[in-house]
């Protein structure tokens, strides 16, 4: 009898021990595209840090679902008749996570730090004469000459986003990372629970005051319907999908394409196309060294390549890709096909002809291929095959992405570790106009890796920055695209989309340029 | 004994110093630039150069080594380039999952493999022996991630008995801790069960042919006692060696299992650090793993005398 009691007791104790630990109500567990290791969204352009920024920080302006600039932290703003003075008034009730009020001084300091790091911010600052806080809630920006960049810049949706930080934080050297993660956004970062390589945790900021308008894109009322959000670092995509199917997690930001059929076949899971502009692939030549220092050789590539081959090789499912020749993204206000006729159609004869005219001597071009990023790996072999058909000789050199990142920063000749060609991808929201688009920057040494150089293109980009009329901006964007055909700073390889995979009880995922968690609800 | 331990510990110092130099040089000679990784996609050459300067990577290799070695001698492992946390803190945060996984794996492996090996040796040549050895070969041959996915499919997705992924610290409850440890530990233990079972079988088989076993049988000793008291104890030295080396391997090399089961241990920290070219973290981890090897080898040597009193230190 005593033995039986002991056994029963042991079984009961084991059952109690093995009972799942209860999670707080309305906790959403998500697997994002990467782990959060750096938490300064001004210091780095990494998209995962941008997403983190949207959790804990707020912005002065934001783009709504139609791509229009809307006030966010700003209540009202006025523009002087000469369009040189902008005065912004902050909304009532804005608080930092430590309970202190958001002030105009905080915003001025935040804009300065952002502008020191961000390429659009740097361009914007060439127009700014000065910024000052008029009182606790009002600040003024004075311009040297009119520009359409100010409001758009403050609403910039993707990296680097001009997030507002307390003045004491924003005064951190822009080249150093911040160590104080106080924001005024709808969620609070739980620094005590942040374990890089494991998880980052956010809780609802109870004192956040959303705008009264309904949420739209990154604008409108940021109403938080979750108590807690956990981003779990699951590096194995198959495991992330298994966890979603088993209901252990609620959402995967970027499921792998080859696992999407598995998700489509499960009744408990749905796929949400949250980012209508998607992403774009791009091929970047190194303009500093032969043969791509010759524009004719770069033009030859625009004839040899076609986008569909790349998109089929990487994405596969036509539901999630679209050939798109528009440099400023198909579906955006500046989308145009102008100047693109006959290009990106794999006209190998024309490519060979241009190479002959350019005097290309058949020296192999070094193509950097990343082997560990599923969304990039297959671009390399397709590029090699198409370029070789177009008359190039290609030496594809494979390595992990971080080695590609390190190597592409080198200006050396290829025999000393340099490179000729590499592939990457952009969030489309990063390339919506000629000034934002980093690869359109042709300011020689000041341009990003590849270092293209063209004074005419720079003049067009400056013209765009000065223009405030949307119609005239579009005309300049078309002129940029026509000039692009001549100088070919990079080659777009097509537009693609990655849906969010979520359990069916997750609702309210917003259509926006970045995945955000306000408005999201976890139903029982 | 104490003198022996001291001599062995002192002998470890040059080993660790050589490891430190080699790791430092190999990392610097490997392609990749942490500054470019940290600066991000849109960084200009100037920004990358600035990050390089901030990290001290613009200094000469001897200067960089001197700074690192100096800090190390003061017990300071440095700060991670990427995580911006002290490396000591990072390692401490990751050590519990790895140690737990290693301990659970070895516990399962020893409890299953040793009886199997002993029985296989005792029934040498029988169908039982052949099955045990056949399964051992299979255990060796199937990659750990395949076993992991199979177990997950059966026990997590189909039966729903165990979670698919994740780790729960012991402090958050013993039940959840054990519940989340079962599948990864079982997955990892398969290869060690195979290894230890084969080693046990071979050692016990050799001992069973010794004269003193025949003497024990002649004296009428029961077979169970002969097997476990006489044979196994005398066959223990190679088994302990395999178990010890297994523990050392588990502490430094469970990368795949930690990745498959999303366990935030030292293996994943190592991979993250390597991918990010986080030099100080990689250096500290490799040095720590080397230290663990040295210590475990010492412990293995010390345990020999427990099983074989003829071995004296």
XYZ file of C-alpha atoms in Angstrom, chain A:
524
model
C 0.000 0.000 0.000
C 2.757 2.342 1.010
C 4.596 1.441 -2.183
C 1.496 2.175 -4.277
C 1.075 5.551 -2.533
C 4.678 6.364 -3.247
C 4.282 5.475 -6.907
C 1.113 7.535 -7.208
C 2.806 10.424 -5.451
C 5.745 10.206 -7.794
C 3.484 10.147 -10.851
C 1.534 13.159 -9.554
C 4.736 15.042 -8.811
C 6.102 14.235 -12.267
C 2.891 15.409 -13.910
C 3.086 18.653 -11.976
C 6.717 19.077 -12.927
C 6.056 18.446 -16.589
C 3.037 20.732 -16.816
C 3.751 23.581 -19.239
C 4.655 26.864 -17.633
C 1.835 29.344 -18.184
C 2.593 32.285 -20.483
C 1.159 35.710 -19.826
C -2.022 36.591 -21.711
C -1.594 38.050 -25.198
C 2.047 37.155 -25.641
C 3.011 36.984 -29.279
C 6.067 34.935 -30.198
C 7.664 35.731 -33.516
C 10.681 34.559 -35.453
C 12.131 37.471 -37.357
C 14.527 37.256 -40.302
C 17.496 37.666 -37.997
C 18.489 37.874 -34.371
C 18.809 41.341 -32.824
C 22.436 41.798 -31.870
C 22.819 45.557 -32.356
C 20.091 47.819 -31.007
C 20.972 51.227 -32.399
C 18.852 51.834 -35.527
C 20.748 54.994 -36.373
C 24.174 53.379 -36.125
C 23.374 50.438 -38.391
C 21.202 50.009 -41.470
C 20.414 46.347 -40.687
C 16.707 45.773 -41.298
C 16.241 43.786 -38.106
C 17.428 46.820 -36.137
C 15.055 49.030 -38.120
C 12.228 46.645 -37.122
C 13.397 46.858 -33.506
C 13.351 50.652 -33.881
C 9.684 50.601 -34.904
C 8.898 48.692 -31.705
C 10.383 51.105 -29.200
C 10.750 54.438 -30.993
C 8.362 56.772 -32.704
C 8.791 59.042 -35.707
C 7.817 62.631 -36.378
C 6.181 61.712 -39.676
C 5.368 58.406 -41.363
C 4.235 57.047 -44.707
C 0.698 55.739 -44.774
C -0.515 52.758 -46.822
C -0.767 54.980 -49.908
C 2.811 56.177 -49.503
C 1.741 59.661 -48.414
C 3.571 61.557 -45.679
C 1.452 61.914 -42.519
C 2.259 63.503 -39.164
C 2.957 60.976 -36.415
C 4.516 62.538 -33.299
C 3.917 65.911 -34.888
C 0.506 67.425 -34.258
C 0.632 70.332 -36.688
C 3.247 72.051 -38.800
C 3.436 75.297 -40.711
C 5.489 76.294 -43.736
C 6.477 79.911 -44.402
C 5.381 81.449 -47.732
C 8.944 81.199 -49.091
C 8.915 77.482 -48.099
C 12.168 78.011 -46.213
C 10.897 77.813 -42.634
C 9.070 74.801 -41.214
C 7.679 74.949 -37.700
C 6.603 71.700 -36.071
C 4.438 71.300 -32.977
C 4.495 68.009 -31.094
C 1.357 66.180 -30.005
C 0.172 66.435 -26.416
C 0.916 63.572 -24.076
C 4.055 62.170 -25.739
C 6.184 60.455 -23.110
C 9.474 58.622 -23.013
C 9.459 55.180 -21.498
C 10.987 56.644 -18.315
C 7.908 58.833 -17.911
C 9.499 62.143 -18.920
C 7.803 64.241 -21.623
C 9.126 64.264 -25.173
C 10.468 67.718 -25.950
C 11.346 69.674 -29.056
C 14.994 69.626 -27.955
C 14.929 65.831 -27.987
C 13.638 65.887 -31.552
C 16.238 68.373 -32.806
C 19.043 66.279 -31.299
C 17.558 63.105 -32.794
C 17.294 64.598 -36.279
C 20.926 65.732 -36.059
C 22.182 62.283 -35.092
C 20.118 60.588 -37.792
C 21.285 63.036 -40.431
C 24.907 62.402 -39.513
C 24.545 58.693 -40.411
C 21.845 58.414 -43.054
C 22.590 59.164 -46.721
C 19.241 60.907 -47.264
C 19.753 62.777 -43.994
C 23.178 63.927 -45.129
C 21.719 65.223 -48.385
C 18.889 66.905 -46.467
C 21.364 68.684 -44.212
C 22.966 70.370 -47.225
C 19.678 72.292 -47.481
C 19.314 73.048 -43.777
C 20.525 76.350 -42.415
C 19.610 75.582 -38.838
C 17.300 73.787 -36.433
C 16.185 75.074 -33.072
C 13.719 74.293 -30.302
C 11.351 77.233 -29.869
C 9.764 75.898 -26.704
C 9.062 72.537 -25.084
C 6.787 71.406 -27.882
C 7.766 73.456 -30.905
C 10.834 73.423 -33.118
C 11.818 75.117 -36.335
C 13.861 73.989 -39.308
C 15.236 76.781 -41.520
C 16.314 75.886 -45.041
C 18.875 77.569 -47.297
C 16.807 76.692 -50.347
C 13.510 74.862 -50.857
C 13.544 71.089 -50.880
C 11.016 68.312 -50.955
C 13.312 66.181 -48.866
C 12.463 67.556 -45.438
C 9.058 65.998 -44.818
C 9.844 62.897 -46.837
C 13.138 62.506 -45.005
C 11.452 62.747 -41.605
C 8.984 60.084 -42.791
C 11.676 57.860 -44.285
C 10.256 54.376 -43.807
C 13.348 52.222 -43.973
C 16.966 52.225 -42.902
C 17.957 54.528 -41.430
C 14.600 55.650 -40.059
C 14.704 58.996 -38.224
C 13.573 57.617 -34.871
C 13.232 60.069 -32.011
C 15.326 59.513 -28.888
C 15.766 61.469 -25.670
C 18.319 64.277 -26.041
C 20.764 62.574 -23.665
C 20.727 59.515 -25.934
C 20.642 61.394 -29.229
C 23.752 63.315 -28.211
C 25.748 60.077 -28.393
C 28.478 60.307 -31.020
C 26.803 59.065 -34.233
C 29.769 56.745 -34.746
C 29.261 55.093 -31.362
C 26.379 52.818 -30.438
C 23.841 53.984 -27.882
C 23.596 52.171 -24.575
C 20.329 53.670 -23.298
C 17.292 52.190 -25.023
C 14.642 54.623 -23.852
C 12.167 55.375 -26.597
C 8.683 56.806 -26.853
C 7.267 54.124 -29.132
C 4.364 51.779 -28.479
C 6.529 49.040 -26.946
C 9.214 49.026 -24.254
C 12.331 46.926 -24.648
C 12.870 44.603 -21.666
C 16.609 45.041 -21.384
C 16.801 42.499 -18.551
C 15.324 39.824 -20.807
C 17.348 40.626 -23.942
C 19.622 37.698 -24.656
C 21.377 38.055 -28.025
C 21.238 34.721 -29.797
C 18.107 33.729 -27.911
C 15.396 36.379 -27.695
C 14.466 40.014 -27.358
C 11.343 40.921 -25.442
C 9.036 43.924 -25.667
C 6.089 44.869 -23.493
C 3.269 47.256 -24.164
C 4.051 50.880 -23.230
C 0.956 51.587 -21.189
C 1.374 55.362 -21.331
C 1.714 55.503 -25.120
C -0.822 57.854 -26.630
C -1.813 56.699 -30.124
C -3.031 59.115 -32.760
C -6.827 59.078 -33.153
C -6.747 58.038 -36.830
C -6.886 54.353 -37.719
C -3.545 52.705 -38.390
C -2.471 52.942 -42.032
C 0.944 51.786 -43.191
C 3.452 53.171 -40.733
C 1.156 56.114 -39.935
C -2.033 56.521 -37.926
C -2.885 55.274 -34.460
C -0.373 52.816 -33.085
C -2.806 50.900 -30.888
C -1.112 48.031 -29.091
C -3.306 44.982 -28.551
C -0.603 42.676 -27.173
C 0.880 42.662 -23.686
C 4.173 41.211 -24.707
C 6.060 40.418 -27.893
C 8.984 38.003 -27.974
C 11.270 37.744 -30.976
C 12.899 34.341 -30.787
C 16.160 33.550 -32.524
C 15.529 30.317 -34.388
C 18.209 30.147 -37.041
C 16.961 26.924 -38.600
C 14.120 27.796 -40.990
C 12.688 24.281 -40.960
C 12.486 24.443 -37.182
C 10.810 27.821 -37.249
C 8.164 26.368 -39.559
C 7.809 23.283 -37.340
C 7.341 25.542 -34.320
C 4.683 27.564 -36.166
C 2.845 24.422 -37.262
C 2.952 23.119 -33.691
C 1.599 26.433 -32.384
C 4.693 27.162 -30.289
C 5.222 30.442 -32.090
C 2.701 32.772 -33.689
C 4.508 34.319 -36.618
C 7.473 34.004 -38.974
C 8.497 37.238 -40.641
C 10.261 35.745 -43.659
C 9.632 32.038 -44.209
C 11.895 30.350 -46.750
C 10.297 30.007 -50.175
C 10.829 26.251 -50.312
C 8.887 25.845 -47.062
C 5.905 27.937 -48.151
C 4.052 24.917 -49.645
C 4.243 23.292 -46.205
C 2.681 26.393 -44.658
C 0.038 26.690 -47.362
C -1.017 23.114 -46.645
C -1.701 23.702 -42.948
C -5.166 24.789 -41.836
C -3.888 26.640 -38.783
C -1.517 28.934 -40.675
C -2.029 31.823 -43.094
C 0.313 33.802 -45.318
C 0.029 37.586 -45.226
C 1.457 39.775 -47.997
C 2.199 42.745 -45.792
C 4.677 44.623 -47.951
C 3.182 45.445 -51.377
C 6.378 47.063 -52.620
C 8.450 44.084 -51.596
C 12.148 43.896 -52.264
C 14.411 44.315 -55.275
C 17.477 42.366 -56.312
C 20.424 44.346 -57.592
C 23.745 43.601 -59.248
C 26.540 45.993 -58.489
C 29.653 46.345 -60.644
C 32.883 47.806 -59.290
C 33.380 50.966 -61.346
C 36.918 51.541 -60.134
C 38.658 48.695 -61.932
C 38.630 47.021 -65.343
C 36.484 46.051 -67.127
C 33.569 47.839 -65.434
C 35.345 51.165 -65.413
C 34.162 51.250 -69.031
C 30.453 52.190 -69.309
C 30.080 50.147 -72.496
C 30.982 46.978 -70.613
C 28.388 47.837 -67.980
C 25.831 48.509 -70.721
C 26.618 45.085 -72.197
C 25.420 43.513 -68.942
C 22.086 45.296 -69.187
C 21.566 43.504 -72.507
C 22.891 40.091 -71.455
C 20.779 39.747 -68.305
C 17.063 39.202 -67.831
C 15.154 39.356 -64.557
C 12.900 36.323 -64.871
C 15.772 33.834 -64.795
C 17.024 35.302 -61.516
C 13.582 35.432 -59.942
C 12.720 31.879 -60.938
C 16.000 30.580 -59.583
C 15.660 32.275 -56.204
C 11.959 32.720 -55.558
C 10.413 30.117 -57.865
C 6.751 30.805 -57.127
C 5.434 33.488 -59.532
C 3.004 34.605 -56.833
C 5.995 36.091 -55.042
C 7.976 37.803 -57.798
C 7.537 40.307 -60.579
C 10.001 41.368 -63.272
C 10.285 45.133 -62.815
C 12.495 47.470 -64.791
C 11.439 50.564 -62.829
C 14.461 51.692 -60.827
C 12.238 53.377 -58.246
C 10.086 50.299 -57.678
C 7.015 49.059 -59.503
C 3.894 50.291 -57.758
C 5.511 53.440 -56.370
C 4.682 57.041 -57.462
C 7.967 57.338 -59.386
C 7.706 54.002 -61.193
C 8.461 54.325 -64.910
C 9.744 52.193 -67.768
C 11.302 55.195 -69.493
C 14.710 54.455 -70.937
C 14.458 50.737 -70.314
C 13.238 49.502 -73.700
C 15.288 46.625 -75.083
C 17.168 46.142 -71.813
C 17.155 43.131 -69.481
C 15.876 40.833 -72.226
C 18.972 38.644 -72.667
C 19.955 40.049 -76.032
C 23.281 38.213 -76.118
C 24.213 39.407 -79.629
C 23.937 43.047 -78.555
C 25.925 42.311 -75.409
C 28.734 40.719 -77.423
C 28.713 43.607 -79.858
C 29.104 46.146 -77.058
C 31.910 44.121 -75.484
C 33.711 44.087 -78.835
C 33.294 47.861 -79.180
C 34.569 48.285 -75.627
C 37.650 46.195 -76.362
C 36.904 43.674 -73.580
C 39.894 41.326 -73.634
C 38.220 38.314 -72.056
C 39.808 38.738 -68.629
C 37.561 36.830 -66.206
C 35.424 39.053 -64.015
C 35.324 38.130 -60.334
C 31.722 37.624 -59.244
C 31.214 37.362 -55.478
C 28.631 34.751 -54.530
C 27.140 34.424 -51.070
C 26.467 30.816 -50.110
C 24.730 31.187 -46.754
C 21.881 33.586 -47.506
C 19.111 31.619 -49.106
C 17.644 34.729 -50.755
C 20.926 35.506 -52.548
C 22.709 32.215 -53.176
C 21.127 31.308 -56.516
C 21.702 34.743 -58.036
C 25.392 33.978 -58.605
C 25.101 30.918 -60.873
C 22.348 32.570 -62.951
C 24.476 35.700 -63.370
C 27.468 33.615 -64.395
C 25.493 31.683 -66.989
C 23.778 34.714 -68.549
C 26.924 36.832 -68.612
C 28.942 34.039 -70.208
C 26.294 33.680 -72.885
C 26.624 37.432 -73.398
C 30.364 37.196 -74.051
C 31.850 37.684 -70.567
C 34.183 35.310 -68.825
C 33.147 34.908 -65.200
C 35.095 33.653 -62.197
C 32.411 33.098 -59.542
C 34.012 33.086 -56.096
C 31.848 31.660 -53.321
C 31.993 32.525 -49.639
C 29.706 33.343 -46.733
C 27.863 36.665 -46.832
C 30.025 38.345 -44.239
C 33.101 37.643 -46.335
C 31.301 39.175 -49.310
C 30.491 42.212 -47.169
C 34.117 42.537 -46.121
C 35.494 41.992 -49.581
C 33.178 44.362 -51.391
C 34.539 47.204 -49.259
C 37.980 46.703 -50.840
C 39.073 48.927 -53.695
C 42.060 46.720 -54.613
C 42.502 44.991 -57.978
C 41.052 41.485 -58.164
C 44.465 39.815 -57.840
C 44.839 41.554 -54.472
C 41.484 40.544 -53.042
C 39.282 42.994 -54.940
C 36.144 42.234 -56.904
C 34.236 43.108 -60.083
C 30.634 42.178 -59.459
C 28.311 41.252 -56.600
C 24.601 40.737 -55.987
C 22.445 41.991 -53.155
C 18.848 42.936 -52.374
C 17.046 46.000 -51.066
C 13.808 46.575 -49.276
C 11.974 48.534 -51.970
C 11.177 51.251 -49.440
C 14.892 52.080 -49.460
C 14.992 52.980 -53.148
C 11.828 54.961 -53.756
C 13.552 57.973 -55.304
C 16.935 58.972 -56.760
C 18.190 60.492 -53.503
C 17.200 57.590 -51.256
C 18.527 54.956 -53.613
C 22.021 54.306 -52.390
C 23.183 52.652 -55.619
C 22.185 55.763 -57.597
C 24.719 57.747 -55.611
C 27.469 58.375 -58.185
C 29.636 60.677 -56.125
C 32.841 58.699 -56.738
C 34.694 58.067 -53.463
C 31.698 59.135 -51.384
C 29.444 56.599 -53.073
C 28.956 53.200 -51.456
C 30.946 50.140 -52.583
C 31.275 50.031 -56.358
C 32.159 53.751 -56.226
C 30.472 54.954 -59.426
C 31.259 58.440 -60.614
C 29.070 60.655 -62.783
C 28.646 64.406 -62.387
C 25.508 64.523 -64.523
C 23.751 61.932 -62.404
C 24.723 63.818 -59.251
C 23.308 67.006 -60.730
C 20.017 65.239 -61.481
C 19.885 63.897 -57.929
C 20.498 67.408 -56.594
C 17.731 68.727 -58.856
C 15.417 66.085 -57.444
C 16.319 67.067 -53.898
C 15.525 70.734 -54.631
C 12.221 70.049 -56.329
C 9.063 70.235 -54.268
C 6.503 69.687 -57.023
C 5.619 65.967 -57.338
C 5.030 66.250 -61.103
C 8.442 67.779 -61.681
C 10.003 65.241 -59.328
C 8.629 62.497 -61.526
C 10.109 64.129 -64.631
C 13.501 64.268 -62.940
C 13.192 60.634 -61.862
C 12.588 59.739 -65.519
C 15.634 61.715 -66.554
C 17.630 59.856 -63.916
C 16.479 56.561 -65.353
C 17.476 57.657 -68.865
C 20.887 58.676 -67.564
C 21.122 55.369 -65.719
C 21.010 53.604 -69.082
C 24.194 55.401 -70.109
C 26.210 55.063 -66.926
C 24.702 51.902 -65.353
C 25.626 52.318 -61.676
C 23.862 49.011 -60.952
C 21.394 46.629 -62.550
C 17.960 45.796 -61.072
C 17.291 42.056 -61.144
C 13.585 42.082 -60.331
C 11.092 42.615 -57.552
C 10.098 39.956 -55.053
C 7.844 39.571 -52.068
C 8.135 37.596 -48.852
C 4.888 36.991 -46.975
C 4.551 36.795 -43.216
C 3.449 33.346 -42.049
C 1.170 33.555 -39.017
C -1.220 31.394 -37.035
C -4.803 32.040 -38.103
C -5.698 33.623 -34.766
C -3.248 36.454 -35.426
C -5.084 39.386 -36.980
C -4.441 43.035 -37.751
C -1.062 42.703 -39.500
C -0.606 46.038 -41.238
C 0.355 46.613 -44.853
C 3.577 48.574 -44.508
C 7.183 48.887 -45.619
C 8.351 47.172 -42.434
C 6.753 44.545 -40.194
C 5.184 46.281 -37.212
C 3.335 44.866 -34.213
C 0.899 47.565 -33.217
C -2.670 46.835 -34.338
C -1.798 43.110 -34.248
C -4.118 41.007 -32.162
C -3.895 37.461 -30.906
C -7.367 36.050 -30.677
C -8.136 33.153 -28.360
